[in-house]
Amino acid sequence: DAGVIQSPRHEVTEMGQEVTLRCKPISGHDYLFWYRQTMMRGLELLIYFNNNVPIDDSGMPEDRFSAKMPNASFSTLKIQPSEPRDSAVYFCASTRSTGVNTEAFFGQGTRLTVV
Amino acid sequence: ILNVEQSPQSLHVQEGDSTNFTCSFPSSNFYALHWYRWETAKSPEALFVMTLNGDEKKKGRISATLNTKEGYSYLYIKGSQPEDSATYLCAPRMDSSYKLIFGSGTRLLVRP
């Protein structure tokens, strides 16, 4: 398996524009997580899905952020409208719920810059 | 809000030194404790997953211990090498959901 695949790797956009980040989890994994890395807060959990259903979106900063998982192999994180304070690295991770020892695998991240 | 604390925040050691750092988490409703290694410009990679009180895991020069009753885990690196320079993150699982809440990490720099 190629691992968790995120696209794009880098995104530069102007304030007010819509941004869509994409993630393909590892095949067979039933959990998908979106994290954001910032200097101030470290690696913070935004939202996670189980079997394509959003379970907990309490980490989503505000209504400008939304996430979907239309099927088991694809998820999007959308920011509309984007603001400079959204600039960060966004990671997607996936795991399979086979037992307590299961680990989560991370994608390479999308570095978002909003100017 | 889950309180996960890692100390120290950063650590500078000389090549060959052994070092250790701490992860503290609530001791109730514990499921598992994950350690990740995160190199600059890369993605976090899993080191260990520990579940039982007294667990010890080892991978090469890196080892970890777990105390679930008092809510802490130690990560040890024996004979640090420059390639060990990274941020080491811990993340406890405190329920059955598989979500991981990460601490702020310990940033290790090993000088040649």
PDB file of C-alpha atoms in Angstrom:
ATOM      1  CA  ASP A   1       0.000   0.000   0.000  1.00  0.00           C
ATOM      2  CA  ALA A   2       1.239   3.514  -0.772  1.00  0.00           C
ATOM      3  CA  GLY A   3       0.273   4.781   2.649  1.00  0.00           C
ATOM      4  CA  VAL A   4      -1.963   7.735   3.401  1.00  0.00           C
ATOM      5  CA  ILE A   5      -1.934  10.084   0.423  1.00  0.00           C
ATOM      6  CA  GLN A   6      -2.634  13.780   0.751  1.00  0.00           C
ATOM      7  CA  SER A   7      -2.942  16.413  -1.936  1.00  0.00           C
ATOM      8  CA  PRO A   8      -1.825  18.974  -2.650  1.00  0.00           C
ATOM      9  CA  ARG A   9       1.488  18.974  -0.763  1.00  0.00           C
ATOM     10  CA  HIS A  10       1.596  22.748  -0.828  1.00  0.00           C
ATOM     11  CA  GLU A  11      -1.157  25.300  -1.329  1.00  0.00           C
ATOM     12  CA  VAL A  12      -0.843  29.049  -1.472  1.00  0.00           C
ATOM     13  CA  THR A  13      -4.071  30.959  -1.715  1.00  0.00           C
ATOM     14  CA  GLU A  14      -5.402  34.427  -1.198  1.00  0.00           C
ATOM     15  CA  MET A  15      -7.503  35.369   1.755  1.00  0.00           C
ATOM     16  CA  GLY A  16     -11.187  34.783   1.060  1.00  0.00           C
ATOM     17  CA  GLN A  17     -10.647  31.948  -1.375  1.00  0.00           C
ATOM     18  CA  GLU A  18     -11.988  28.448  -0.900  1.00  0.00           C
ATOM     19  CA  VAL A  19      -9.393  25.766  -0.157  1.00  0.00           C
ATOM     20  CA  THR A  20      -9.935  22.024  -0.440  1.00  0.00           C
ATOM     21  CA  LEU A  21      -7.497  19.525   0.998  1.00  0.00           C
ATOM     22  CA  ARG A  22      -7.732  15.886   0.004  1.00  0.00           C
ATOM     23  CA  CYS A  23      -6.882  12.610   1.669  1.00  0.00           C
ATOM     24  CA  LYS A  24      -6.850   8.973   0.607  1.00  0.00           C
ATOM     25  CA  PRO A  25      -6.545   6.669   3.628  1.00  0.00           C
ATOM     26  CA  ILE A  26      -4.865   3.287   3.633  1.00  0.00           C
ATOM     27  CA  SER A  27      -7.145   0.665   2.136  1.00  0.00           C
ATOM     28  CA  GLY A  28      -9.057  -1.234   4.801  1.00  0.00           C
ATOM     29  CA  HIS A  29      -8.683   1.430   7.460  1.00  0.00           C
ATOM     30  CA  ASP A  30     -11.997   2.416   9.022  1.00  0.00           C
ATOM     31  CA  TYR A  31     -10.882   5.498  10.952  1.00  0.00           C
ATOM     32  CA  LEU A  32      -9.737   8.743   9.366  1.00  0.00           C
ATOM     33  CA  PHE A  33      -8.442  11.766  11.245  1.00  0.00           C
ATOM     34  CA  TRP A  34      -7.697  15.351  10.227  1.00  0.00           C
ATOM     35  CA  TYR A  35      -5.055  17.156  12.282  1.00  0.00           C
ATOM     36  CA  ARG A  36      -3.596  20.648  12.062  1.00  0.00           C
ATOM     37  CA  GLN A  37      -0.066  21.534  13.109  1.00  0.00           C
ATOM     38  CA  THR A  38       0.634  25.032  14.343  1.00  0.00           C
ATOM     39  CA  MET A  39       3.454  26.514  16.396  1.00  0.00           C
ATOM     40  CA  MET A  40       1.062  27.579  19.120  1.00  0.00           C
ATOM     41  CA  ARG A  41      -1.031  24.423  19.507  1.00  0.00           C
ATOM     42  CA  GLY A  42       1.133  21.625  18.175  1.00  0.00           C
ATOM     43  CA  LEU A  43      -0.757  18.772  16.540  1.00  0.00           C
ATOM     44  CA  GLU A  44      -4.459  19.307  17.179  1.00  0.00           C
ATOM     45  CA  LEU A  45      -7.289  16.994  16.165  1.00  0.00           C
ATOM     46  CA  LEU A  46      -9.888  18.723  14.011  1.00  0.00           C
ATOM     47  CA  ILE A  47     -12.330  15.938  13.155  1.00  0.00           C
ATOM     48  CA  TYR A  48     -12.416  12.194  12.753  1.00  0.00           C
ATOM     49  CA  PHE A  49     -14.553   9.695  10.884  1.00  0.00           C
ATOM     50  CA  ASN A  50     -15.413   6.062  11.532  1.00  0.00           C
ATOM     51  CA  ASN A  51     -16.744   4.076   8.579  1.00  0.00           C
ATOM     52  CA  ASN A  52     -17.174   7.350   6.671  1.00  0.00           C
ATOM     53  CA  VAL A  53     -19.344   8.893   9.382  1.00  0.00           C
ATOM     54  CA  PRO A  54     -18.138  12.018  11.233  1.00  0.00           C
ATOM     55  CA  ILE A  55     -17.881  11.114  14.898  1.00  0.00           C
ATOM     56  CA  ASP A  56     -16.399  14.154  16.587  1.00  0.00           C
ATOM     57  CA  ASP A  57     -15.917  17.542  14.957  1.00  0.00           C
ATOM     58  CA  SER A  58     -15.422  19.467  18.187  1.00  0.00           C
ATOM     59  CA  GLY A  59     -11.895  20.403  17.117  1.00  0.00           C
ATOM     60  CA  MET A  60     -13.011  22.214  13.980  1.00  0.00           C
ATOM     61  CA  PRO A  61     -12.164  25.844  14.684  1.00  0.00           C
ATOM     62  CA  GLU A  62     -15.271  27.459  13.218  1.00  0.00           C
ATOM     63  CA  ASP A  63     -17.984  27.186  10.609  1.00  0.00           C
ATOM     64  CA  ARG A  64     -15.585  28.098   7.839  1.00  0.00           C
ATOM     65  CA  PHE A  65     -14.176  24.590   8.184  1.00  0.00           C
ATOM     66  CA  SER A  66     -16.014  21.538   6.908  1.00  0.00           C
ATOM     67  CA  ALA A  67     -15.013  17.942   6.220  1.00  0.00           C
ATOM     68  CA  LYS A  68     -16.598  15.126   4.287  1.00  0.00           C
ATOM     69  CA  MET A  69     -15.920  11.485   3.646  1.00  0.00           C
ATOM     70  CA  PRO A  70     -18.135  10.379   0.738  1.00  0.00           C
ATOM     71  CA  ASN A  71     -16.583   6.899   0.639  1.00  0.00           C
ATOM     72  CA  ALA A  72     -14.016   4.734   2.372  1.00  0.00           C
ATOM     73  CA  SER A  73     -11.161   5.882   0.141  1.00  0.00           C
ATOM     74  CA  PHE A  74     -11.558   9.637   0.073  1.00  0.00           C
ATOM     75  CA  SER A  75     -11.985  12.588   2.424  1.00  0.00           C
ATOM     76  CA  THR A  76     -11.856  16.343   2.012  1.00  0.00           C
ATOM     77  CA  LEU A  77     -11.259  19.221   4.373  1.00  0.00           C
ATOM     78  CA  LYS A  78     -12.609  22.501   3.075  1.00  0.00           C
ATOM     79  CA  ILE A  79     -12.006  26.026   4.303  1.00  0.00           C
ATOM     80  CA  GLN A  80     -14.336  28.695   2.964  1.00  0.00           C
ATOM     81  CA  PRO A  81     -13.461  31.528   3.125  1.00  0.00           C
ATOM     82  CA  SER A  82      -9.822  31.085   4.048  1.00  0.00           C
ATOM     83  CA  GLU A  83      -7.989  33.502   6.338  1.00  0.00           C
ATOM     84  CA  PRO A  84      -4.273  34.078   6.999  1.00  0.00           C
ATOM     85  CA  ARG A  85      -4.590  32.483  10.463  1.00  0.00           C
ATOM     86  CA  ASP A  86      -5.536  29.213   8.765  1.00  0.00           C
ATOM     87  CA  SER A  87      -1.958  28.911   7.518  1.00  0.00           C
ATOM     88  CA  ALA A  88      -0.617  25.637   8.917  1.00  0.00           C
ATOM     89  CA  VAL A  89       0.294  22.089   7.955  1.00  0.00           C
ATOM     90  CA  TYR A  90      -2.764  19.856   7.758  1.00  0.00           C
ATOM     91  CA  PHE A  91      -2.281  16.121   8.282  1.00  0.00           C
ATOM     92  CA  CYS A  92      -4.574  13.260   7.538  1.00  0.00           C
ATOM     93  CA  ALA A  93      -4.143   9.940   9.349  1.00  0.00           C
ATOM     94  CA  SER A  94      -5.901   6.597   9.230  1.00  0.00           C
ATOM     95  CA  THR A  95      -6.068   3.459  11.326  1.00  0.00           C
ATOM     96  CA  ARG A  96      -7.868   0.147  11.469  1.00  0.00           C
ATOM     97  CA  SER A  97      -9.819  -0.745  14.568  1.00  0.00           C
ATOM     98  CA  THR A  98      -8.407  -4.241  15.012  1.00  0.00           C
ATOM     99  CA  GLY A  99      -7.403  -3.928  18.647  1.00  0.00           C
ATOM    100  CA  VAL A 100      -5.825  -1.719  21.264  1.00  0.00           C
ATOM    101  CA  ASN A 101      -2.345  -2.046  19.730  1.00  0.00           C
ATOM    102  CA  THR A 102      -3.281  -0.571  16.390  1.00  0.00           C
ATOM    103  CA  GLU A 103      -1.295   2.486  15.315  1.00  0.00           C
ATOM    104  CA  ALA A 104      -2.300   5.443  13.165  1.00  0.00           C
ATOM    105  CA  PHE A 105      -0.476   6.206   9.932  1.00  0.00           C
ATOM    106  CA  PHE A 106      -0.001   9.779   8.784  1.00  0.00           C
ATOM    107  CA  GLY A 107       0.102  11.304   5.336  1.00  0.00           C
ATOM    108  CA  GLN A 108       2.840  13.701   4.283  1.00  0.00           C
ATOM    109  CA  GLY A 109       0.706  16.720   5.087  1.00  0.00           C
ATOM    110  CA  THR A 110      -0.494  19.735   3.142  1.00  0.00           C
ATOM    111  CA  ARG A 111       1.267  23.002   3.890  1.00  0.00           C
ATOM    112  CA  LEU A 112      -1.324  25.749   3.498  1.00  0.00           C
ATOM    113  CA  THR A 113      -0.353  29.386   3.215  1.00  0.00           C
ATOM    114  CA  VAL A 114      -3.090  31.998   3.074  1.00  0.00           C
ATOM    115  CA  VAL A 115      -1.851  35.430   2.048  1.00  0.00           C
TER     116      VAL A 115
ATOM    117  CA  ILE B   1     -10.181  18.597  27.523  1.00  0.00           C
ATOM    118  CA  LEU B   2      -7.592  15.847  27.824  1.00  0.00           C
ATOM    119  CA  ASN B   3      -4.485  16.989  29.703  1.00  0.00           C
ATOM    120  CA  VAL B   4      -1.392  15.447  28.108  1.00  0.00           C
ATOM    121  CA  GLU B   5       1.907  16.887  29.270  1.00  0.00           C
ATOM    122  CA  GLN B   6       5.344  16.179  27.917  1.00  0.00           C
ATOM    123  CA  SER B   7       8.602  17.271  29.463  1.00  0.00           C
ATOM    124  CA  PRO B   8      11.013  18.695  28.807  1.00  0.00           C
ATOM    125  CA  GLN B   9       9.823  20.832  25.884  1.00  0.00           C
ATOM    126  CA  SER B  10      13.248  20.624  24.285  1.00  0.00           C
ATOM    127  CA  LEU B  11      16.499  18.882  24.936  1.00  0.00           C
ATOM    128  CA  HIS B  12      19.975  19.369  23.517  1.00  0.00           C
ATOM    129  CA  VAL B  13      22.430  16.519  24.093  1.00  0.00           C
ATOM    130  CA  GLN B  14      25.803  15.477  22.793  1.00  0.00           C
ATOM    131  CA  GLU B  15      26.220  12.472  20.526  1.00  0.00           C
ATOM    132  CA  GLY B  16      26.635   9.383  22.672  1.00  0.00           C
ATOM    133  CA  ASP B  17      24.641  10.741  25.613  1.00  0.00           C
ATOM    134  CA  SER B  18      21.670   8.780  26.869  1.00  0.00           C
ATOM    135  CA  THR B  19      18.499  10.701  27.473  1.00  0.00           C
ATOM    136  CA  ASN B  20      14.914  10.301  28.575  1.00  0.00           C
ATOM    137  CA  PHE B  21      11.697  12.251  28.590  1.00  0.00           C
ATOM    138  CA  THR B  22       8.276  12.011  30.140  1.00  0.00           C
ATOM    139  CA  CYS B  23       4.650  11.879  29.068  1.00  0.00           C
ATOM    140  CA  SER B  24       1.929  12.430  31.698  1.00  0.00           C
ATOM    141  CA  PHE B  25      -1.737  11.676  31.135  1.00  0.00           C
ATOM    142  CA  PRO B  26      -4.909  11.067  33.168  1.00  0.00           C
ATOM    143  CA  SER B  27      -4.794   7.645  34.812  1.00  0.00           C
ATOM    144  CA  SER B  28      -8.524   6.945  34.529  1.00  0.00           C
ATOM    145  CA  ASN B  29     -10.239   5.344  31.493  1.00  0.00           C
ATOM    146  CA  PHE B  30      -6.913   4.395  29.955  1.00  0.00           C
ATOM    147  CA  TYR B  31      -6.815   2.302  26.774  1.00  0.00           C
ATOM    148  CA  ALA B  32      -3.372   2.740  25.241  1.00  0.00           C
ATOM    149  CA  LEU B  33      -0.392   5.059  24.986  1.00  0.00           C
ATOM    150  CA  HIS B  34       1.251   5.829  21.650  1.00  0.00           C
ATOM    151  CA  TRP B  35       4.719   7.252  21.053  1.00  0.00           C
ATOM    152  CA  TYR B  36       5.530   8.880  17.723  1.00  0.00           C
ATOM    153  CA  ARG B  37       8.739  10.213  16.239  1.00  0.00           C
ATOM    154  CA  TRP B  38       8.405  13.308  14.069  1.00  0.00           C
ATOM    155  CA  GLU B  39      11.282  14.540  11.953  1.00  0.00           C
ATOM    156  CA  THR B  40      11.234  18.032  10.524  1.00  0.00           C
ATOM    157  CA  ALA B  41       9.427  18.259   7.182  1.00  0.00           C
ATOM    158  CA  LYS B  42       8.162  14.694   7.486  1.00  0.00           C
ATOM    159  CA  SER B  43       5.080  13.080   8.968  1.00  0.00           C
ATOM    160  CA  PRO B  44       4.852  11.491  12.423  1.00  0.00           C
ATOM    161  CA  GLU B  45       5.844   7.820  12.535  1.00  0.00           C
ATOM    162  CA  ALA B  46       4.718   5.369  15.183  1.00  0.00           C
ATOM    163  CA  LEU B  47       7.349   4.073  17.581  1.00  0.00           C
ATOM    164  CA  PHE B  48       5.386   2.165  20.194  1.00  0.00           C
ATOM    165  CA  VAL B  49       1.890   1.344  21.321  1.00  0.00           C
ATOM    166  CA  MET B  50       1.619   0.266  24.954  1.00  0.00           C
ATOM    167  CA  THR B  51      -1.447  -0.883  26.803  1.00  0.00           C
ATOM    168  CA  LEU B  52      -0.617  -2.673  30.051  1.00  0.00           C
ATOM    169  CA  ASN B  53       0.717  -1.255  33.284  1.00  0.00           C
ATOM    170  CA  GLY B  54       4.400  -2.115  33.460  1.00  0.00           C
ATOM    171  CA  ASP B  55       4.718  -2.562  29.688  1.00  0.00           C
ATOM    172  CA  GLU B  56       8.201  -2.075  28.304  1.00  0.00           C
ATOM    173  CA  LYS B  57       8.877  -1.790  24.584  1.00  0.00           C
ATOM    174  CA  LYS B  58      12.202  -1.552  22.778  1.00  0.00           C
ATOM    175  CA  LYS B  59      13.248  -0.706  19.230  1.00  0.00           C
ATOM    176  CA  GLY B  60      16.994  -0.549  18.763  1.00  0.00           C
ATOM    177  CA  ARG B  61      18.390   2.109  21.093  1.00  0.00           C
ATOM    178  CA  ILE B  62      14.947   3.466  21.957  1.00  0.00           C
ATOM    179  CA  SER B  63      12.791   2.022  24.705  1.00  0.00           C
ATOM    180  CA  ALA B  64       9.681   3.048  26.606  1.00  0.00           C
ATOM    181  CA  THR B  65       7.948   2.155  29.844  1.00  0.00           C
ATOM    182  CA  LEU B  66       4.372   2.631  30.975  1.00  0.00           C
ATOM    183  CA  ASN B  67       2.755   3.262  34.350  1.00  0.00           C
ATOM    184  CA  THR B  68      -1.008   3.429  33.914  1.00  0.00           C
ATOM    185  CA  LYS B  69      -1.775   3.670  37.631  1.00  0.00           C
ATOM    186  CA  GLU B  70       0.047   6.960  38.050  1.00  0.00           C
ATOM    187  CA  GLY B  71      -0.422   8.097  34.455  1.00  0.00           C
ATOM    188  CA  TYR B  72       3.029   8.443  32.946  1.00  0.00           C
ATOM    189  CA  SER B  73       5.350   6.946  30.357  1.00  0.00           C
ATOM    190  CA  TYR B  74       9.085   7.378  29.874  1.00  0.00           C
ATOM    191  CA  LEU B  75      10.929   7.248  26.572  1.00  0.00           C
ATOM    192  CA  TYR B  76      14.641   6.445  26.730  1.00  0.00           C
ATOM    193  CA  ILE B  77      17.284   6.820  24.041  1.00  0.00           C
ATOM    194  CA  LYS B  78      20.584   5.113  24.711  1.00  0.00           C
ATOM    195  CA  GLY B  79      23.700   6.528  23.071  1.00  0.00           C
ATOM    196  CA  SER B  80      21.950   9.318  21.150  1.00  0.00           C
ATOM    197  CA  GLN B  81      22.942   9.844  17.525  1.00  0.00           C
ATOM    198  CA  PRO B  82      22.392  12.938  15.356  1.00  0.00           C
ATOM    199  CA  GLU B  83      19.778  11.003  13.375  1.00  0.00           C
ATOM    200  CA  ASP B  84      17.710  10.723  16.571  1.00  0.00           C
ATOM    201  CA  SER B  85      17.071  14.466  16.365  1.00  0.00           C
ATOM    202  CA  ALA B  86      13.319  14.829  16.075  1.00  0.00           C
ATOM    203  CA  THR B  87      10.227  15.729  18.057  1.00  0.00           C
ATOM    204  CA  TYR B  88       8.908  12.864  20.140  1.00  0.00           C
ATOM    205  CA  LEU B  89       5.159  12.904  20.672  1.00  0.00           C
ATOM    206  CA  CYS B  90       3.007  10.886  22.997  1.00  0.00           C
ATOM    207  CA  ALA B  91      -0.718  10.364  22.583  1.00  0.00           C
ATOM    208  CA  PRO B  92      -2.938   8.462  24.994  1.00  0.00           C
ATOM    209  CA  ARG B  93      -6.148   6.751  23.984  1.00  0.00           C
ATOM    210  CA  MET B  94      -8.654   7.384  26.728  1.00  0.00           C
ATOM    211  CA  ASP B  95     -11.710   5.700  25.205  1.00  0.00           C
ATOM    212  CA  SER B  96     -12.697   3.099  22.628  1.00  0.00           C
ATOM    213  CA  SER B  97     -12.783   5.566  19.741  1.00  0.00           C
ATOM    214  CA  TYR B  98      -9.186   5.213  18.476  1.00  0.00           C
ATOM    215  CA  LYS B  99      -8.729   8.980  18.424  1.00  0.00           C
ATOM    216  CA  LEU B 100      -5.318  10.204  19.556  1.00  0.00           C
ATOM    217  CA  ILE B 101      -4.814  13.478  21.410  1.00  0.00           C
ATOM    218  CA  PHE B 102      -1.183  14.459  21.151  1.00  0.00           C
ATOM    219  CA  GLY B 103       0.997  16.179  23.688  1.00  0.00           C
ATOM    220  CA  SER B 104       3.077  19.145  22.595  1.00  0.00           C
ATOM    221  CA  GLY B 105       6.136  16.940  22.221  1.00  0.00           C
ATOM    222  CA  THR B 106       9.755  16.918  23.307  1.00  0.00           C
ATOM    223  CA  ARG B 107      12.090  18.346  20.706  1.00  0.00           C
ATOM    224  CA  LEU B 108      15.427  16.525  20.806  1.00  0.00           C
ATOM    225  CA  LEU B 109      18.572  17.855  19.167  1.00  0.00           C
ATOM    226  CA  VAL B 110      21.654  15.639  19.199  1.00  0.00           C
ATOM    227  CA  ARG B 111      24.873  17.489  18.473  1.00  0.00           C
ATOM    228  CA  PRO B 112      27.676  15.588  16.684  1.00  0.00           C
TER     229      PRO B 112
END
